[in-house]
């Protein structure tokens, strides 16, 4: 082991009893050694301990300097000989210069890029990520992402709903975080619905595959036409086939029903128009309906349902009440 490494180990309180005695013997041998040690200690504290949280492998950064030193001399002992003192000064200068550079490099590598936050209320918004990924953010949603991604991952956060068309990069996974879950993908398209007020977080895959995980690390792998659901209360994950043809109606501006139950029709209307629906007679939910609407208006859809299914629909603000015999 090189002697300068021993001094650094001593400053880091990482020496054996024998090594500690060697340092103390060297310090007691000459006052110049004490002065030199204090200079090293002062600079180390200022340049190193000031940034303890920075994970920089300084030994790697010093390898090139250390190699040059080795070429000039094999070992420089802890000694008081004046012939070695100048060499020590040069050696310590090299250590401190590289140490300062490593600290600066650590600050640069560990500094986080600026975060951008995008929020929507009554409108939707298309956002293009630094890697080219396209995200359509639904209303009443918030997306946060960095101005540039890390070297090993692409991490963003979402509250609300968004459709993702992720640029493929197997070496750099795309990660969507929420306080309740994580979605990890390499390149695919899918919908994430995670409104804070909802009991469940839902991920629906259109193409490719994603890993949908809870905060405990449990996960399900989802592929095309599969849906992952997370109960936010008990953190229970489930996977089912996607039977909802209108899960992207907020994006496509279309509602399509093919022999669907009125219950399923009501669920689609709730999501699309942000309304609450109740039926005086629950058997109405079993009736079947076929029809499609482009850029639908609530009044238009309700009138069609009334005529087709022999219903009466009362509207009170965002509350709808279905009544009548039905079917």
Short mmCIF file of C-alpha atoms in Angstrom, two decimals:
data_model
loop_
_atom_site.label_atom_id
_atom_site.label_comp_id
_atom_site.label_asym_id
_atom_site.label_seq_id
_atom_site.Cartn_x
_atom_site.Cartn_y
_atom_site.Cartn_z
CA UNK A 1 0.00 0.00 0.00
CA UNK A 2 1.24 3.50 -0.90
CA UNK A 3 1.89 5.83 2.08
CA UNK A 4 -0.41 8.62 0.89
CA UNK A 5 -3.20 6.08 0.91
CA UNK A 6 -2.39 5.38 4.57
CA UNK A 7 -2.76 9.07 5.46
CA UNK A 8 -6.10 9.25 3.66
CA UNK A 9 -7.22 6.10 5.49
CA UNK A 10 -6.16 7.72 8.76
CA UNK A 11 -8.20 10.84 7.99
CA UNK A 12 -11.19 8.61 7.22
CA UNK A 13 -10.66 6.74 10.52
CA UNK A 14 -10.22 3.51 8.57
CA UNK A 15 -6.85 2.23 9.86
CA UNK A 16 -5.75 -0.67 12.02
CA UNK A 17 -4.03 -0.14 15.37
CA UNK A 18 -0.66 -0.92 13.74
CA UNK A 19 -1.24 1.58 10.91
CA UNK A 20 -2.36 4.23 13.41
CA UNK A 21 0.87 3.78 15.38
CA UNK A 22 2.90 4.15 12.16
CA UNK A 23 1.21 7.49 11.40
CA UNK A 24 1.68 8.74 14.96
CA UNK A 25 5.37 7.70 14.93
CA UNK A 26 5.83 9.60 11.67
CA UNK A 27 4.14 12.71 13.11
CA UNK A 28 6.32 12.64 16.23
CA UNK A 29 9.50 12.29 14.19
CA UNK A 30 9.54 15.79 12.71
CA UNK A 31 7.54 19.03 13.03
CA UNK A 32 7.51 19.34 9.24
CA UNK A 33 5.53 16.13 9.06
CA UNK A 34 2.91 17.64 11.38
CA UNK A 35 2.65 20.75 9.20
CA UNK A 36 2.28 18.62 6.10
CA UNK A 37 -0.33 16.41 7.77
CA UNK A 38 -2.34 19.42 8.91
CA UNK A 39 -2.33 20.84 5.38
CA UNK A 40 -3.60 17.55 4.01
CA UNK A 41 -6.23 17.29 6.75
CA UNK A 42 -7.48 20.84 6.21
CA UNK A 43 -7.82 20.40 2.46
CA UNK A 44 -9.40 16.96 2.83
CA UNK A 45 -12.03 18.32 5.22
CA UNK A 46 -12.83 21.23 2.94
CA UNK A 47 -12.96 19.30 -0.33
CA UNK A 48 -14.11 15.89 0.85
CA UNK A 49 -16.23 15.91 3.97
CA UNK A 50 -18.15 18.93 2.74
CA UNK A 51 -19.75 16.60 0.21
CA UNK A 52 -20.07 13.33 2.12
CA UNK A 53 -23.36 12.54 0.45
CA UNK A 54 -21.73 12.42 -2.98
CA UNK A 55 -20.86 8.90 -4.00
CA UNK A 56 -17.63 9.33 -5.96
CA UNK A 57 -14.97 6.64 -6.21
CA UNK A 58 -11.93 8.85 -5.68
CA UNK A 59 -9.51 5.95 -5.86
CA UNK A 60 -10.55 5.35 -9.46
CA UNK A 61 -10.16 9.04 -10.21
CA UNK A 62 -6.65 8.93 -8.79
CA UNK A 63 -5.50 5.87 -10.71
CA UNK A 64 -3.85 7.77 -13.53
CA UNK A 65 -1.91 10.00 -11.07
CA UNK A 66 -1.00 7.04 -8.93
CA UNK A 67 0.32 5.18 -11.96
CA UNK A 68 2.65 8.04 -12.87
CA UNK A 69 3.91 8.18 -9.30
CA UNK A 70 4.61 4.46 -9.36
CA UNK A 71 6.66 4.86 -12.52
CA UNK A 72 8.97 7.31 -10.71
CA UNK A 73 9.30 5.44 -7.43
CA UNK A 74 7.97 2.22 -6.05
CA UNK A 75 7.42 3.16 -2.38
CA UNK A 76 7.83 6.41 -0.45
CA UNK A 77 8.08 5.56 3.24
CA UNK A 78 6.84 7.72 6.08
CA UNK A 79 10.16 9.40 6.74
CA UNK A 80 11.67 12.72 7.80
CA UNK A 81 14.43 12.76 5.17
CA UNK A 82 14.52 16.09 3.38
CA UNK A 83 15.18 14.35 0.06
CA UNK A 84 11.70 12.84 0.26
CA UNK A 85 9.91 15.96 1.54
CA UNK A 86 9.66 17.67 -1.84
CA UNK A 87 8.43 14.47 -3.38
CA UNK A 88 5.76 14.31 -0.70
CA UNK A 89 4.68 17.86 -1.52
CA UNK A 90 4.34 16.93 -5.21
CA UNK A 91 2.51 13.76 -4.34
CA UNK A 92 0.08 15.51 -1.98
CA UNK A 93 -0.52 18.28 -4.53
CA UNK A 94 -1.42 15.64 -7.10
CA UNK A 95 -3.74 13.94 -4.62
CA UNK A 96 -5.52 17.15 -3.69
CA UNK A 97 -5.88 18.36 -7.28
CA UNK A 98 -7.41 15.08 -8.36
CA UNK A 99 -9.47 14.94 -5.16
CA UNK A 100 -10.89 18.38 -5.87
CA UNK A 101 -11.61 17.35 -9.45
CA UNK A 102 -13.37 14.22 -8.20
CA UNK A 103 -15.49 16.35 -5.85
CA UNK A 104 -16.41 18.72 -8.68
CA UNK A 105 -17.20 15.77 -10.93
CA UNK A 106 -19.31 14.23 -8.17
CA UNK A 107 -21.28 17.43 -7.78
CA UNK A 108 -21.88 17.53 -11.52
CA UNK A 109 -22.88 13.88 -11.79
CA UNK A 110 -25.09 13.97 -8.72
CA UNK A 111 -26.79 17.28 -9.43
CA UNK A 112 -30.39 16.65 -10.41
CA UNK A 113 -31.82 18.21 -13.57
CA UNK A 114 -34.63 20.71 -13.30
CA UNK A 115 -38.11 19.23 -12.88
CA UNK A 116 -41.02 20.30 -15.06
CA UNK A 117 -44.57 20.00 -13.76
CA UNK A 118 -47.58 20.00 -16.08
CA UNK A 119 -51.14 20.13 -14.72
CA UNK A 120 -54.47 20.04 -16.52
CA UNK A 121 -57.97 20.96 -15.38
CA UNK A 122 -60.70 20.80 -18.01
CA UNK A 123 -58.43 20.23 -21.01
CA UNK A 124 -56.04 17.55 -22.20
CA UNK A 125 -52.43 18.19 -23.14
CA UNK A 126 -49.87 16.41 -25.34
CA UNK A 127 -46.35 16.33 -23.88
CA UNK A 128 -43.15 15.14 -25.58
CA UNK A 129 -40.48 13.76 -23.26
CA UNK A 130 -36.72 14.39 -23.72
CA UNK A 131 -36.39 10.88 -25.27
CA UNK A 132 -39.24 11.41 -27.75
CA UNK A 133 -41.89 9.56 -25.71
CA UNK A 134 -45.38 11.00 -26.32
CA UNK A 135 -47.77 11.44 -23.39
CA UNK A 136 -51.37 12.56 -23.65
CA UNK A 137 -52.35 13.91 -20.24
CA UNK A 138 -56.05 13.68 -19.42
CA UNK A 139 -57.99 16.40 -17.60
CA UNK A 140 -57.47 16.96 -13.86
CA UNK A 141 -54.04 15.30 -13.99
CA UNK A 142 -50.47 16.23 -13.07
CA UNK A 143 -47.23 15.02 -14.65
CA UNK A 144 -43.69 15.74 -13.39
CA UNK A 145 -40.55 14.94 -15.40
CA UNK A 146 -36.89 16.07 -15.60
CA UNK A 147 -35.50 18.26 -18.37
CA UNK A 148 -33.14 15.38 -19.14
CA UNK A 149 -33.19 11.72 -18.13
CA UNK A 150 -30.53 9.86 -16.14
CA UNK A 151 -28.09 7.59 -17.93
CA UNK A 152 -29.71 4.35 -16.70
CA UNK A 153 -33.44 5.11 -16.51
CA UNK A 154 -36.26 7.46 -17.53
CA UNK A 155 -38.31 8.28 -14.42
CA UNK A 156 -41.41 10.49 -14.18
CA UNK A 157 -44.37 10.83 -11.79
CA UNK A 158 -48.11 10.91 -12.50
CA UNK A 159 -51.28 11.69 -10.63
CA UNK A 160 -54.43 11.34 -12.71
CA UNK A 161 -54.65 9.68 -16.12
CA UNK A 162 -52.40 9.63 -19.16
CA UNK A 163 -51.80 7.60 -22.30
CA UNK A 164 -48.16 6.73 -22.97
CA UNK A 165 -46.46 5.92 -26.26
CA UNK A 166 -42.96 5.16 -24.98
CA UNK A 167 -39.88 5.33 -27.19
CA UNK A 168 -38.19 1.93 -27.08
CA UNK A 169 -34.84 1.70 -25.27
CA UNK A 170 -34.05 -1.70 -23.67
CA UNK A 171 -31.00 -0.24 -21.88
CA UNK A 172 -32.97 2.60 -20.30
CA UNK A 173 -36.34 1.59 -18.81
CA UNK A 174 -39.17 4.11 -18.60
CA UNK A 175 -40.59 4.30 -15.06
CA UNK A 176 -43.83 5.95 -13.97
CA UNK A 177 -44.05 6.62 -10.26
CA UNK A 178 -47.02 7.31 -8.04
CA UNK A 179 -47.26 7.24 -4.25
CA UNK A 180 -49.12 3.92 -4.56
CA UNK A 181 -47.35 2.08 -7.39
CA UNK A 182 -44.73 1.93 -10.12
CA UNK A 183 -45.01 1.07 -13.81
CA UNK A 184 -41.84 -0.02 -15.62
CA UNK A 185 -41.59 -0.36 -19.41
CA UNK A 186 -38.98 -0.57 -22.17
CA UNK A 187 -41.11 0.64 -25.06
CA UNK A 188 -44.86 0.22 -25.49
CA UNK A 189 -48.21 2.03 -25.40
CA UNK A 190 -50.62 1.90 -22.47
CA UNK A 191 -53.01 3.87 -20.30
CA UNK A 192 -52.51 4.67 -16.62
CA UNK A 193 -55.47 5.86 -14.57
CA UNK A 194 -54.48 6.91 -11.06
CA UNK A 195 -56.67 9.72 -9.78
CA UNK A 196 -56.12 10.43 -6.12
CA UNK A 197 -59.85 10.11 -5.39
CA UNK A 198 -60.21 6.68 -7.03
CA UNK A 199 -60.08 3.49 -4.97
CA UNK A 200 -58.04 1.72 -7.65
CA UNK A 201 -55.09 2.50 -9.90
CA UNK A 202 -55.56 0.91 -13.33
CA UNK A 203 -53.04 0.14 -16.09
CA UNK A 204 -54.31 -1.01 -19.50
CA UNK A 205 -51.82 -2.19 -22.13
CA UNK A 206 -52.37 -1.50 -25.84
CA UNK A 207 -49.05 -2.74 -27.24
CA UNK A 208 -45.94 -4.37 -25.75
CA UNK A 209 -45.73 -5.24 -22.07
CA UNK A 210 -45.25 -3.49 -18.74
CA UNK A 211 -44.45 -4.42 -15.15
CA UNK A 212 -47.03 -3.01 -12.72
CA UNK A 213 -45.75 -2.99 -9.12
CA UNK A 214 -47.03 -1.94 -5.73
CA UNK A 215 -44.85 -0.20 -3.14
CA UNK A 216 -43.99 -3.53 -1.48
CA UNK A 217 -42.36 -4.83 -4.66
CA UNK A 218 -45.14 -7.21 -5.71
CA UNK A 219 -45.78 -6.97 -9.45
CA UNK A 220 -47.77 -8.33 -12.37
CA UNK A 221 -46.59 -8.48 -15.97
CA UNK A 222 -49.16 -7.06 -18.37
CA UNK A 223 -49.27 -7.60 -22.15
CA UNK A 224 -51.59 -6.38 -24.90
CA UNK A 225 -55.29 -6.28 -23.93
CA UNK A 226 -54.57 -6.97 -20.27
CA UNK A 227 -55.50 -4.76 -17.32
CA UNK A 228 -53.72 -4.46 -13.99
CA UNK A 229 -55.63 -3.12 -11.00
CA UNK A 230 -54.22 -2.04 -7.64
CA UNK A 231 -56.50 -1.58 -4.66
CA UNK A 232 -54.89 1.42 -2.95
CA UNK A 233 -56.31 0.51 0.45
CA UNK A 234 -55.00 -3.04 0.81
CA UNK A 235 -52.33 -2.88 -1.95
CA UNK A 236 -53.86 -5.93 -3.67
CA UNK A 237 -52.79 -6.42 -7.29
CA UNK A 238 -54.94 -8.21 -9.87
CA UNK A 239 -54.68 -8.90 -13.60
CA UNK A 240 -57.65 -9.41 -15.95
CA UNK A 241 -58.42 -9.33 -19.65
CA UNK A 242 -59.59 -5.97 -20.95
CA UNK A 243 -63.32 -6.13 -21.68
CA UNK A 244 -63.84 -2.37 -21.75
CA UNK A 245 -63.72 -1.15 -25.35
CA UNK A 246 -64.11 2.45 -24.18
CA UNK A 247 -61.15 2.72 -21.80
CA UNK A 248 -59.55 5.21 -24.22
CA UNK A 249 -62.73 7.13 -25.03
CA UNK A 250 -61.26 10.21 -23.35
CA UNK A 251 -58.48 10.07 -25.97
CA UNK A 252 -60.42 8.87 -29.07
CA UNK A 253 -63.57 10.96 -28.37
CA UNK A 254 -65.70 7.92 -29.22
CA UNK A 255 -68.09 5.71 -27.29
CA UNK A 256 -68.86 2.30 -28.79
CA UNK A 257 -71.15 -0.39 -27.38
CA UNK A 258 -71.74 -3.83 -28.85
CA UNK A 259 -74.49 -5.71 -26.98
CA UNK A 260 -73.17 -4.17 -23.76
CA UNK A 261 -75.10 -4.26 -20.49
CA UNK A 262 -76.55 -0.99 -19.27
CA UNK A 263 -74.29 -1.38 -16.25
CA UNK A 264 -71.21 -1.27 -18.53
CA UNK A 265 -72.75 1.62 -20.48
CA UNK A 266 -73.19 3.55 -17.25
CA UNK A 267 -69.57 2.91 -16.20
CA UNK A 268 -68.35 4.33 -19.54
CA UNK A 269 -70.62 7.36 -19.18
CA UNK A 270 -69.37 7.97 -15.65
CA UNK A 271 -65.76 8.06 -16.82
CA UNK A 272 -66.36 10.09 -19.96
CA UNK A 273 -68.77 12.72 -18.63
CA UNK A 274 -67.75 12.72 -14.95
CA UNK A 275 -71.28 11.99 -13.75
CA UNK A 276 -72.86 9.78 -11.11
CA UNK A 277 -75.60 7.32 -12.20
CA UNK A 278 -78.13 5.40 -10.16
CA UNK A 279 -81.07 3.19 -11.18
CA UNK A 280 -84.30 2.98 -9.20
CA UNK A 281 -84.68 -0.60 -10.39
CA UNK A 282 -81.36 -2.46 -10.49
CA UNK A 283 -82.68 -4.92 -13.11
CA UNK A 284 -82.30 -2.08 -15.62
CA UNK A 285 -78.55 -2.70 -15.48
CA UNK A 286 -79.07 -6.11 -17.16
CA UNK A 287 -80.58 -4.63 -20.33
CA UNK A 288 -78.37 -4.73 -23.44
CA UNK A 289 -77.46 -1.84 -25.73
CA UNK A 290 -75.67 -1.52 -29.09
CA UNK A 291 -74.68 1.84 -30.51
CA UNK A 292 -71.81 4.25 -31.14
CA UNK A 293 -71.22 7.98 -30.65
CA UNK A 294 -68.53 10.24 -32.11
CA UNK A 295 -67.68 13.36 -30.10
CA UNK A 296 -70.65 12.45 -27.91
CA UNK A 297 -72.80 14.92 -26.03
CA UNK A 298 -74.39 13.73 -22.80
CA UNK A 299 -77.91 14.82 -23.77
CA UNK A 300 -77.63 13.00 -27.11
CA UNK A 301 -76.53 9.74 -25.48
CA UNK A 302 -79.21 9.89 -22.78
CA UNK A 303 -81.98 10.54 -25.28
CA UNK A 304 -80.85 7.56 -27.36
CA UNK A 305 -80.87 5.33 -24.27
CA UNK A 306 -84.35 6.50 -23.27
CA UNK A 307 -85.83 5.70 -26.69
CA UNK A 308 -83.97 2.43 -27.23
CA UNK A 309 -84.38 0.98 -23.74
CA UNK A 310 -87.77 2.45 -22.71
CA UNK A 311 -86.23 4.46 -19.88
CA UNK A 312 -86.75 7.76 -18.13
CA UNK A 313 -83.56 9.59 -17.15
CA UNK A 314 -83.65 12.51 -14.71
CA UNK A 315 -80.72 14.94 -14.63
CA UNK A 316 -79.81 16.91 -11.51
CA UNK A 317 -76.42 18.58 -11.94
CA UNK A 318 -73.96 15.70 -12.36
CA UNK A 319 -76.41 13.18 -10.87
CA UNK A 320 -78.40 10.92 -13.25
CA UNK A 321 -81.27 8.67 -12.17
CA UNK A 322 -82.53 5.87 -14.44
CA UNK A 323 -86.14 4.77 -13.98
CA UNK A 324 -88.82 2.89 -15.93
CA UNK A 325 -89.38 -0.73 -16.91
CA UNK A 326 -86.41 -0.86 -19.25
CA UNK A 327 -85.67 -3.18 -22.16
#
